[in-house]
PDB file of C-alpha atoms in Angstrom:
ATOM      1  CA  UNK A   1      60.664 209.065 135.150  1.00 37.00           C
ATOM      2  CA  UNK A   2      58.899 212.012 136.652  1.00 38.00           C
ATOM      3  CA  UNK A   3      56.593 211.864 139.617  1.00 38.00           C
ATOM      4  CA  UNK A   4      54.661 214.946 140.578  1.00 36.00           C
ATOM      5  CA  UNK A   5      52.639 215.516 143.698  1.00 37.00           C
ATOM      6  CA  UNK A   6      49.992 218.050 144.621  1.00 35.00           C
ATOM      7  CA  UNK A   7      48.299 215.835 147.172  1.00 37.00           C
ATOM      8  CA  UNK A   8      48.035 213.008 144.646  1.00 40.00           C
ATOM      9  CA  UNK A   9      50.958 211.051 143.220  1.00 41.00           C
ATOM     10  CA  UNK A  10      51.378 210.594 139.497  1.00 41.00           C
ATOM     11  CA  UNK A  11      53.607 208.157 137.623  1.00 40.00           C
ATOM     12  CA  UNK A  12      54.669 208.094 133.966  1.00 39.00           C
ATOM     13  CA  UNK A  13      52.199 206.671 131.450  1.00 35.00           C
ATOM     14  CA  UNK A  14      52.688 203.015 130.427  1.00 34.00           C
ATOM     15  CA  UNK A  15      55.052 203.767 127.549  1.00 35.00           C
ATOM     16  CA  UNK A  16      57.472 205.337 130.059  1.00 38.00           C
ATOM     17  CA  UNK A  17      57.482 208.619 128.174  1.00 37.00           C
ATOM     18  CA  UNK A  18      57.914 211.733 130.238  1.00 40.00           C
ATOM     19  CA  UNK A  19      54.954 214.090 130.038  1.00 40.00           C
ATOM     20  CA  UNK A  20      54.069 217.321 131.762  1.00 41.00           C
ATOM     21  CA  UNK A  21      51.218 217.341 134.263  1.00 44.00           C
ATOM     22  CA  UNK A  22      48.910 220.316 134.586  1.00 45.00           C
ATOM     23  CA  UNK A  23      47.436 220.935 138.012  1.00 48.00           C
ATOM     24  CA  UNK A  24      44.597 223.114 139.242  1.00 49.00           C
ATOM     25  CA  UNK A  25      46.439 225.580 141.433  1.00 53.00           C
ATOM     26  CA  UNK A  26      45.052 227.245 144.528  1.00 57.00           C
ATOM     27  CA  UNK A  27      46.902 229.573 146.925  1.00 58.00           C
ATOM     28  CA  UNK A  28      47.624 226.494 149.072  1.00 60.00           C
ATOM     29  CA  UNK A  29      48.810 224.304 146.177  1.00 61.00           C
ATOM     30  CA  UNK A  30      52.339 222.972 146.108  1.00 64.00           C
ATOM     31  CA  UNK A  31      53.959 220.890 143.369  1.00 69.00           C
ATOM     32  CA  UNK A  32      57.000 218.666 143.670  1.00 72.00           C
ATOM     33  CA  UNK A  33      58.789 216.672 140.974  1.00 70.00           C
ATOM     34  CA  UNK A  34      61.143 213.750 141.533  1.00 76.00           C
ATOM     35  CA  UNK A  35      63.108 212.689 138.465  1.00 72.00           C
ATOM     36  CA  UNK A  36      64.568 209.169 138.314  1.00 78.00           C
ATOM     37  CA  UNK A  37      66.787 208.641 135.243  1.00 73.00           C
ATOM     38  CA  UNK A  38      65.756 205.440 133.494  1.00 73.00           C
ATOM     39  CA  UNK A  39      69.316 204.084 133.426  1.00 74.00           C
ATOM     40  CA  UNK A  40      69.566 204.614 137.190  1.00 80.00           C
ATOM     41  CA  UNK A  41      66.365 202.662 137.818  1.00 85.00           C
ATOM     42  CA  UNK A  42      67.322 199.906 135.388  1.00 83.00           C
ATOM     43  CA  UNK A  43      70.728 199.469 137.035  1.00 85.00           C
ATOM     44  CA  UNK A  44      69.126 199.028 140.453  1.00 89.00           C
ATOM     45  CA  UNK A  45      66.031 197.171 139.239  1.00 90.00           C
ATOM     46  CA  UNK A  46      66.592 195.431 135.855  1.00 89.00           C
ATOM     47  CA  UNK A  47      63.000 194.115 135.796  1.00 89.00           C
ATOM     48  CA  UNK A  48      61.804 197.645 134.964  1.00 84.00           C
ATOM     49  CA  UNK A  49      62.409 196.744 131.315  1.00 81.00           C
ATOM     50  CA  UNK A  50      59.407 194.406 131.446  1.00 84.00           C
ATOM     51  CA  UNK A  51      57.281 196.295 133.966  1.00 84.00           C
ATOM     52  CA  UNK A  52      55.511 199.621 134.418  1.00 82.00           C
ATOM     53  CA  UNK A  53      54.723 201.667 137.513  1.00 84.00           C
ATOM     54  CA  UNK A  54      50.932 201.727 137.805  1.00 83.00           C
ATOM     55  CA  UNK A  55      49.962 204.354 140.364  1.00 82.00           C
ATOM     56  CA  UNK A  56      47.650 206.697 138.454  1.00 75.00           C
ATOM     57  CA  UNK A  57      44.328 205.079 139.376  1.00 77.00           C
ATOM     58  CA  UNK A  58      43.907 204.864 143.176  1.00 79.00           C
ATOM     59  CA  UNK A  59      40.409 203.404 142.724  1.00 81.00           C
ATOM     60  CA  UNK A  60      42.030 200.183 141.490  1.00 84.00           C
ATOM     61  CA  UNK A  61      44.395 199.822 144.449  1.00 87.00           C
ATOM     62  CA  UNK A  62      44.393 196.867 146.810  1.00 88.00           C
ATOM     63  CA  UNK A  63      44.113 197.640 150.537  1.00 85.00           C
ATOM     64  CA  UNK A  64      47.903 197.263 150.860  1.00 86.00           C
ATOM     65  CA  UNK A  65      48.454 199.686 147.984  1.00 88.00           C
ATOM     66  CA  UNK A  66      46.034 202.207 149.479  1.00 87.00           C
ATOM     67  CA  UNK A  67      48.004 202.192 152.726  1.00 86.00           C
ATOM     68  CA  UNK A  68      51.313 202.519 150.869  1.00 89.00           C
ATOM     69  CA  UNK A  69      49.922 205.338 148.726  1.00 86.00           C
ATOM     70  CA  UNK A  70      49.320 207.361 151.880  1.00 84.00           C
ATOM     71  CA  UNK A  71      52.833 206.489 152.999  1.00 86.00           C
ATOM     72  CA  UNK A  72      54.222 207.802 149.706  1.00 87.00           C
ATOM     73  CA  UNK A  73      52.381 211.073 150.203  1.00 84.00           C
ATOM     74  CA  UNK A  74      54.122 211.340 153.563  1.00 86.00           C
ATOM     75  CA  UNK A  75      57.499 210.936 151.860  1.00 86.00           C
ATOM     76  CA  UNK A  76      56.630 213.745 149.446  1.00 84.00           C
ATOM     77  CA  UNK A  77      55.677 215.950 152.380  1.00 84.00           C
ATOM     78  CA  UNK A  78      59.069 215.254 153.953  1.00 86.00           C
ATOM     79  CA  UNK A  79      60.823 216.130 150.694  1.00 85.00           C
ATOM     80  CA  UNK A  80      58.972 219.420 150.543  1.00 82.00           C
ATOM     81  CA  UNK A  81      59.819 220.253 154.146  1.00 83.00           C
ATOM     82  CA  UNK A  82      63.485 219.405 153.595  1.00 83.00           C
ATOM     83  CA  UNK A  83      63.618 221.798 150.645  1.00 80.00           C
ATOM     84  CA  UNK A  84      61.884 224.546 152.603  1.00 80.00           C
ATOM     85  CA  UNK A  85      64.172 224.199 155.635  1.00 79.00           C
ATOM     86  CA  UNK A  86      67.714 223.722 154.296  1.00 76.00           C
ATOM     87  CA  UNK A  87      70.358 222.471 156.704  1.00 80.00           C
ATOM     88  CA  UNK A  88      73.732 220.751 156.673  1.00 78.00           C
ATOM     89  CA  UNK A  89      72.022 217.371 156.178  1.00 84.00           C
ATOM     90  CA  UNK A  90      69.427 218.397 153.566  1.00 84.00           C
ATOM     91  CA  UNK A  91      71.105 216.421 150.788  1.00 82.00           C
ATOM     92  CA  UNK A  92      71.122 213.298 152.954  1.00 86.00           C
ATOM     93  CA  UNK A  93      67.432 213.734 153.755  1.00 87.00           C
ATOM     94  CA  UNK A  94      66.559 214.216 150.086  1.00 87.00           C
ATOM     95  CA  UNK A  95      68.601 211.171 149.081  1.00 87.00           C
ATOM     96  CA  UNK A  96      67.001 208.984 151.734  1.00 90.00           C
ATOM     97  CA  UNK A  97      63.442 210.027 150.890  1.00 90.00           C
ATOM     98  CA  UNK A  98      63.795 209.690 147.116  1.00 89.00           C
ATOM     99  CA  UNK A  99      65.389 206.249 147.386  1.00 91.00           C
ATOM    100  CA  UNK A 100      62.612 205.133 149.741  1.00 92.00           C
ATOM    101  CA  UNK A 101      59.940 206.463 147.352  1.00 92.00           C
ATOM    102  CA  UNK A 102      61.474 204.540 144.462  1.00 92.00           C
ATOM    103  CA  UNK A 103      61.769 201.336 146.508  1.00 93.00           C
ATOM    104  CA  UNK A 104      58.106 201.517 147.551  1.00 92.00           C
ATOM    105  CA  UNK A 105      56.913 202.248 144.031  1.00 92.00           C
ATOM    106  CA  UNK A 106      58.830 199.274 142.666  1.00 93.00           C
ATOM    107  CA  UNK A 107      57.732 197.003 145.508  1.00 93.00           C
ATOM    108  CA  UNK A 108      54.020 197.795 145.577  1.00 92.00           C
ATOM    109  CA  UNK A 109      53.015 199.440 142.301  1.00 90.00           C
ATOM    110  CA  UNK A 110      54.668 197.587 139.412  1.00 89.00           C
ATOM    111  CA  UNK A 111      52.776 195.542 136.842  1.00 85.00           C
ATOM    112  CA  UNK A 112      53.955 193.448 133.917  1.00 83.00           C
ATOM    113  CA  UNK A 113      53.654 195.353 130.652  1.00 73.00           C
ATOM    114  CA  UNK A 114      51.795 192.454 129.064  1.00 64.00           C
ATOM    115  CA  UNK A 115      49.103 192.571 131.745  1.00 57.00           C
ATOM    116  CA  UNK A 116      48.179 196.192 131.081  1.00 52.00           C
ATOM    117  CA  UNK A 117      46.690 195.641 127.651  1.00 50.00           C
ATOM    118  CA  UNK A 118      48.811 198.479 126.282  1.00 49.00           C
ATOM    119  CA  UNK A 119      50.189 198.070 122.789  1.00 43.00           C
ATOM    120  CA  UNK A 120      53.888 198.846 122.428  1.00 46.00           C
ATOM    121  CA  UNK A 121      55.308 199.696 119.046  1.00 45.00           C
ATOM    122  CA  UNK A 122      56.149 203.138 117.700  1.00 46.00           C
ATOM    123  CA  UNK A 123      56.588 204.500 121.227  1.00 68.00           C
ATOM    124  CA  UNK A 124      59.515 202.151 121.816  1.00 70.00           C
ATOM    125  CA  UNK A 125      61.714 204.276 119.550  1.00 81.00           C
ATOM    126  CA  UNK A 126      60.651 207.460 121.319  1.00 82.00           C
ATOM    127  CA  UNK A 127      61.432 205.882 124.705  1.00 77.00           C
ATOM    128  CA  UNK A 128      64.860 204.808 123.490  1.00 81.00           C
ATOM    129  CA  UNK A 129      65.600 208.292 122.163  1.00 88.00           C
ATOM    130  CA  UNK A 130      64.540 210.006 125.390  1.00 85.00           C
ATOM    131  CA  UNK A 131      66.704 207.600 127.377  1.00 81.00           C
ATOM    132  CA  UNK A 132      69.733 208.312 125.178  1.00 87.00           C
ATOM    133  CA  UNK A 133      69.209 212.062 125.492  1.00 91.00           C
ATOM    134  CA  UNK A 134      68.776 211.981 129.273  1.00 87.00           C
ATOM    135  CA  UNK A 135      71.847 209.757 129.640  1.00 86.00           C
ATOM    136  CA  UNK A 136      73.941 212.092 127.481  1.00 91.00           C
ATOM    137  CA  UNK A 137      72.846 215.180 129.421  1.00 91.00           C
ATOM    138  CA  UNK A 138      73.508 213.431 132.739  1.00 88.00           C
ATOM    139  CA  UNK A 139      77.041 212.615 131.601  1.00 90.00           C
ATOM    140  CA  UNK A 140      77.867 215.996 130.042  1.00 94.00           C
ATOM    141  CA  UNK A 141      75.860 218.650 131.921  1.00 94.00           C
ATOM    142  CA  UNK A 142      79.088 220.211 133.245  1.00 96.00           C
ATOM    143  CA  UNK A 143      80.199 220.918 129.668  1.00 96.00           C
ATOM    144  CA  UNK A 144      78.762 223.138 126.917  1.00 95.00           C
ATOM    145  CA  UNK A 145      75.923 221.224 125.230  1.00 96.00           C
ATOM    146  CA  UNK A 146      74.556 222.242 121.827  1.00 95.00           C
ATOM    147  CA  UNK A 147      71.498 221.058 119.922  1.00 96.00           C
ATOM    148  CA  UNK A 148      73.882 219.485 117.417  1.00 96.00           C
ATOM    149  CA  UNK A 149      75.548 217.473 120.196  1.00 95.00           C
ATOM    150  CA  UNK A 150      72.222 216.120 121.399  1.00 96.00           C
ATOM    151  CA  UNK A 151      70.829 215.495 117.900  1.00 96.00           C
ATOM    152  CA  UNK A 152      73.843 213.369 117.062  1.00 95.00           C
ATOM    153  CA  UNK A 153      73.045 211.047 119.964  1.00 93.00           C
ATOM    154  CA  UNK A 154      69.816 209.940 118.279  1.00 93.00           C
ATOM    155  CA  UNK A 155      70.876 210.508 114.636  1.00 94.00           C
ATOM    156  CA  UNK A 156      68.353 213.214 113.781  1.00 95.00           C
ATOM    157  CA  UNK A 157      68.538 216.836 112.650  1.00 96.00           C
ATOM    158  CA  UNK A 158      68.448 219.732 115.078  1.00 95.00           C
ATOM    159  CA  UNK A 159      65.060 220.759 113.696  1.00 96.00           C
ATOM    160  CA  UNK A 160      63.573 217.303 114.240  1.00 96.00           C
ATOM    161  CA  UNK A 161      65.101 217.089 117.718  1.00 95.00           C
ATOM    162  CA  UNK A 162      63.486 220.405 118.678  1.00 95.00           C
ATOM    163  CA  UNK A 163      60.014 219.210 117.636  1.00 94.00           C
ATOM    164  CA  UNK A 164      60.434 215.707 119.035  1.00 93.00           C
ATOM    165  CA  UNK A 165      61.728 216.769 122.437  1.00 92.00           C
ATOM    166  CA  UNK A 166      59.075 219.447 122.902  1.00 90.00           C
ATOM    167  CA  UNK A 167      56.331 216.929 122.100  1.00 87.00           C
ATOM    168  CA  UNK A 168      57.674 214.214 124.407  1.00 84.00           C
ATOM    169  CA  UNK A 169      58.887 216.324 127.324  1.00 83.00           C
ATOM    170  CA  UNK A 170      56.738 219.466 127.139  1.00 82.00           C
ATOM    171  CA  UNK A 171      59.909 221.556 127.411  1.00 88.00           C
ATOM    172  CA  UNK A 172      62.799 222.519 125.172  1.00 93.00           C
ATOM    173  CA  UNK A 173      66.171 220.773 125.161  1.00 94.00           C
ATOM    174  CA  UNK A 174      67.729 223.891 126.652  1.00 94.00           C
ATOM    175  CA  UNK A 175      65.179 223.964 129.468  1.00 92.00           C
ATOM    176  CA  UNK A 176      65.869 220.315 130.240  1.00 92.00           C
ATOM    177  CA  UNK A 177      69.636 220.848 130.312  1.00 94.00           C
ATOM    178  CA  UNK A 178      69.196 223.811 132.660  1.00 93.00           C
ATOM    179  CA  UNK A 179      66.895 221.732 134.865  1.00 89.00           C
ATOM    180  CA  UNK A 180      69.546 219.030 135.260  1.00 90.00           C
ATOM    181  CA  UNK A 181      72.261 221.622 135.865  1.00 93.00           C
ATOM    182  CA  UNK A 182      70.141 223.465 138.430  1.00 91.00           C
ATOM    183  CA  UNK A 183      69.456 220.273 140.372  1.00 86.00           C
ATOM    184  CA  UNK A 184      73.165 219.504 140.650  1.00 90.00           C
ATOM    185  CA  UNK A 185      73.983 223.127 141.445  1.00 92.00           C
ATOM    186  CA  UNK A 186      71.385 223.092 144.223  1.00 88.00           C
ATOM    187  CA  UNK A 187      73.136 220.117 145.801  1.00 86.00           C
ATOM    188  CA  UNK A 188      76.482 221.892 145.523  1.00 90.00           C
ATOM    189  CA  UNK A 189      75.008 225.042 147.034  1.00 88.00           C
ATOM    190  CA  UNK A 190      73.624 223.173 150.050  1.00 82.00           C
ATOM    191  CA  UNK A 191      76.888 221.287 150.367  1.00 82.00           C
ATOM    192  CA  UNK A 192      78.811 224.596 150.383  1.00 84.00           C
ATOM    193  CA  UNK A 193      81.116 223.505 147.576  1.00 87.00           C
ATOM    194  CA  UNK A 194      82.078 227.055 146.693  1.00 90.00           C
ATOM    195  CA  UNK A 195      80.704 230.506 145.994  1.00 93.00           C
ATOM    196  CA  UNK A 196      78.112 231.147 143.292  1.00 95.00           C
ATOM    197  CA  UNK A 197      80.711 231.719 140.589  1.00 95.00           C
ATOM    198  CA  UNK A 198      82.386 228.408 141.365  1.00 96.00           C
ATOM    199  CA  UNK A 199      79.100 226.505 141.540  1.00 96.00           C
ATOM    200  CA  UNK A 200      77.928 227.993 138.241  1.00 96.00           C
ATOM    201  CA  UNK A 201      81.158 226.970 136.528  1.00 96.00           C
ATOM    202  CA  UNK A 202      81.125 223.463 138.062  1.00 96.00           C
ATOM    203  CA  UNK A 203      77.669 222.792 136.652  1.00 96.00           C
ATOM    204  CA  UNK A 204      77.954 224.074 133.113  1.00 96.00           C
ATOM    205  CA  UNK A 205      76.459 227.548 133.547  1.00 97.00           C
ATOM    206  CA  UNK A 206      78.192 230.300 131.594  1.00 95.00           C
ATOM    207  CA  UNK A 207      77.716 232.809 134.394  1.00 95.00           C
ATOM    208  CA  UNK A 208      76.098 233.373 137.778  1.00 96.00           C
ATOM    209  CA  UNK A 209      73.382 235.261 135.915  1.00 96.00           C
ATOM    210  CA  UNK A 210      72.518 232.102 133.963  1.00 96.00           C
ATOM    211  CA  UNK A 211      72.601 230.127 137.213  1.00 96.00           C
ATOM    212  CA  UNK A 212      70.213 232.577 138.876  1.00 95.00           C
ATOM    213  CA  UNK A 213      67.812 232.484 135.915  1.00 95.00           C
ATOM    214  CA  UNK A 214      67.698 228.678 135.996  1.00 93.00           C
ATOM    215  CA  UNK A 215      67.093 228.640 139.752  1.00 92.00           C
ATOM    216  CA  UNK A 216      64.321 231.204 139.389  1.00 90.00           C
ATOM    217  CA  UNK A 217      62.601 228.937 136.859  1.00 88.00           C
ATOM    218  CA  UNK A 218      63.066 225.687 138.790  1.00 84.00           C
ATOM    219  CA  UNK A 219      62.935 226.813 142.432  1.00 82.00           C
ATOM    220  CA  UNK A 220      61.195 230.206 142.125  1.00 84.00           C
ATOM    221  CA  UNK A 221      64.158 231.745 143.927  1.00 87.00           C
ATOM    222  CA  UNK A 222      67.491 232.829 142.549  1.00 91.00           C
ATOM    223  CA  UNK A 223      70.610 230.938 143.543  1.00 92.00           C
ATOM    224  CA  UNK A 224      71.824 234.118 145.227  1.00 92.00           C
ATOM    225  CA  UNK A 225      68.711 234.233 147.428  1.00 89.00           C
ATOM    226  CA  UNK A 226      69.066 230.590 148.449  1.00 85.00           C
ATOM    227  CA  UNK A 227      72.785 231.069 149.077  1.00 85.00           C
ATOM    228  CA  UNK A 228      72.111 234.116 151.263  1.00 83.00           C
ATOM    229  CA  UNK A 229      69.365 232.321 153.219  1.00 77.00           C
ATOM    230  CA  UNK A 230      71.585 229.326 153.885  1.00 70.00           C
ATOM    231  CA  UNK A 231      74.493 231.431 155.117  1.00 65.00           C
ATOM    232  CA  UNK A 232      72.163 233.500 157.281  1.00 59.00           C
ATOM    233  CA  UNK A 233      70.849 230.247 158.771  1.00 51.00           C
ATOM    234  CA  UNK A 234      74.417 229.021 159.369  1.00 50.00           C
TER     235      UNK A 234
END
């Protein structure tokens, strides 16, 4: 799942496919994404298989949901602040906020799939494929991952995988792998689990240059810049 916030909170569409969200940026705009792997959610909340998170239409909210929606925005603000002001407990703060966001979404904003009037059919296969791919990447991001490796997980050709993944995720397989690697590397960087060379190697990057490029794309700062800022702060 991907949730993005620029003042509003967005959840995945009913079919649970992951889509990009385009925002109208202003100089004051900020965007934040929280990614919850489907297998992670299902392990903690098995009912997700028969439910959807319905949070995209605030006009339909009950009074309790309206209050909780504002509360969720507060959690996103705290996530943003934690990322902007790294400290020795940043990972703990991020973990606490993201778990709380998920708990509140599942408590207040779930609906039975049958009650939504959405037809499920062809999309079920796409959902299953995306879940298999995300699970494989989560388990193997520290290793070299090729298009062939990923294609084999869903029994398709590399060419089909490229088209399918771009359509469903609005990014390439390589971009997704680097996103997952960068997120884990960021945690390692804040946790001071080694220098940049060590962190790059631990998270599947071929070099610190590749690590820096991924960070620049995801965090708009290189890993070296974040590393320097953290050690200056310390």
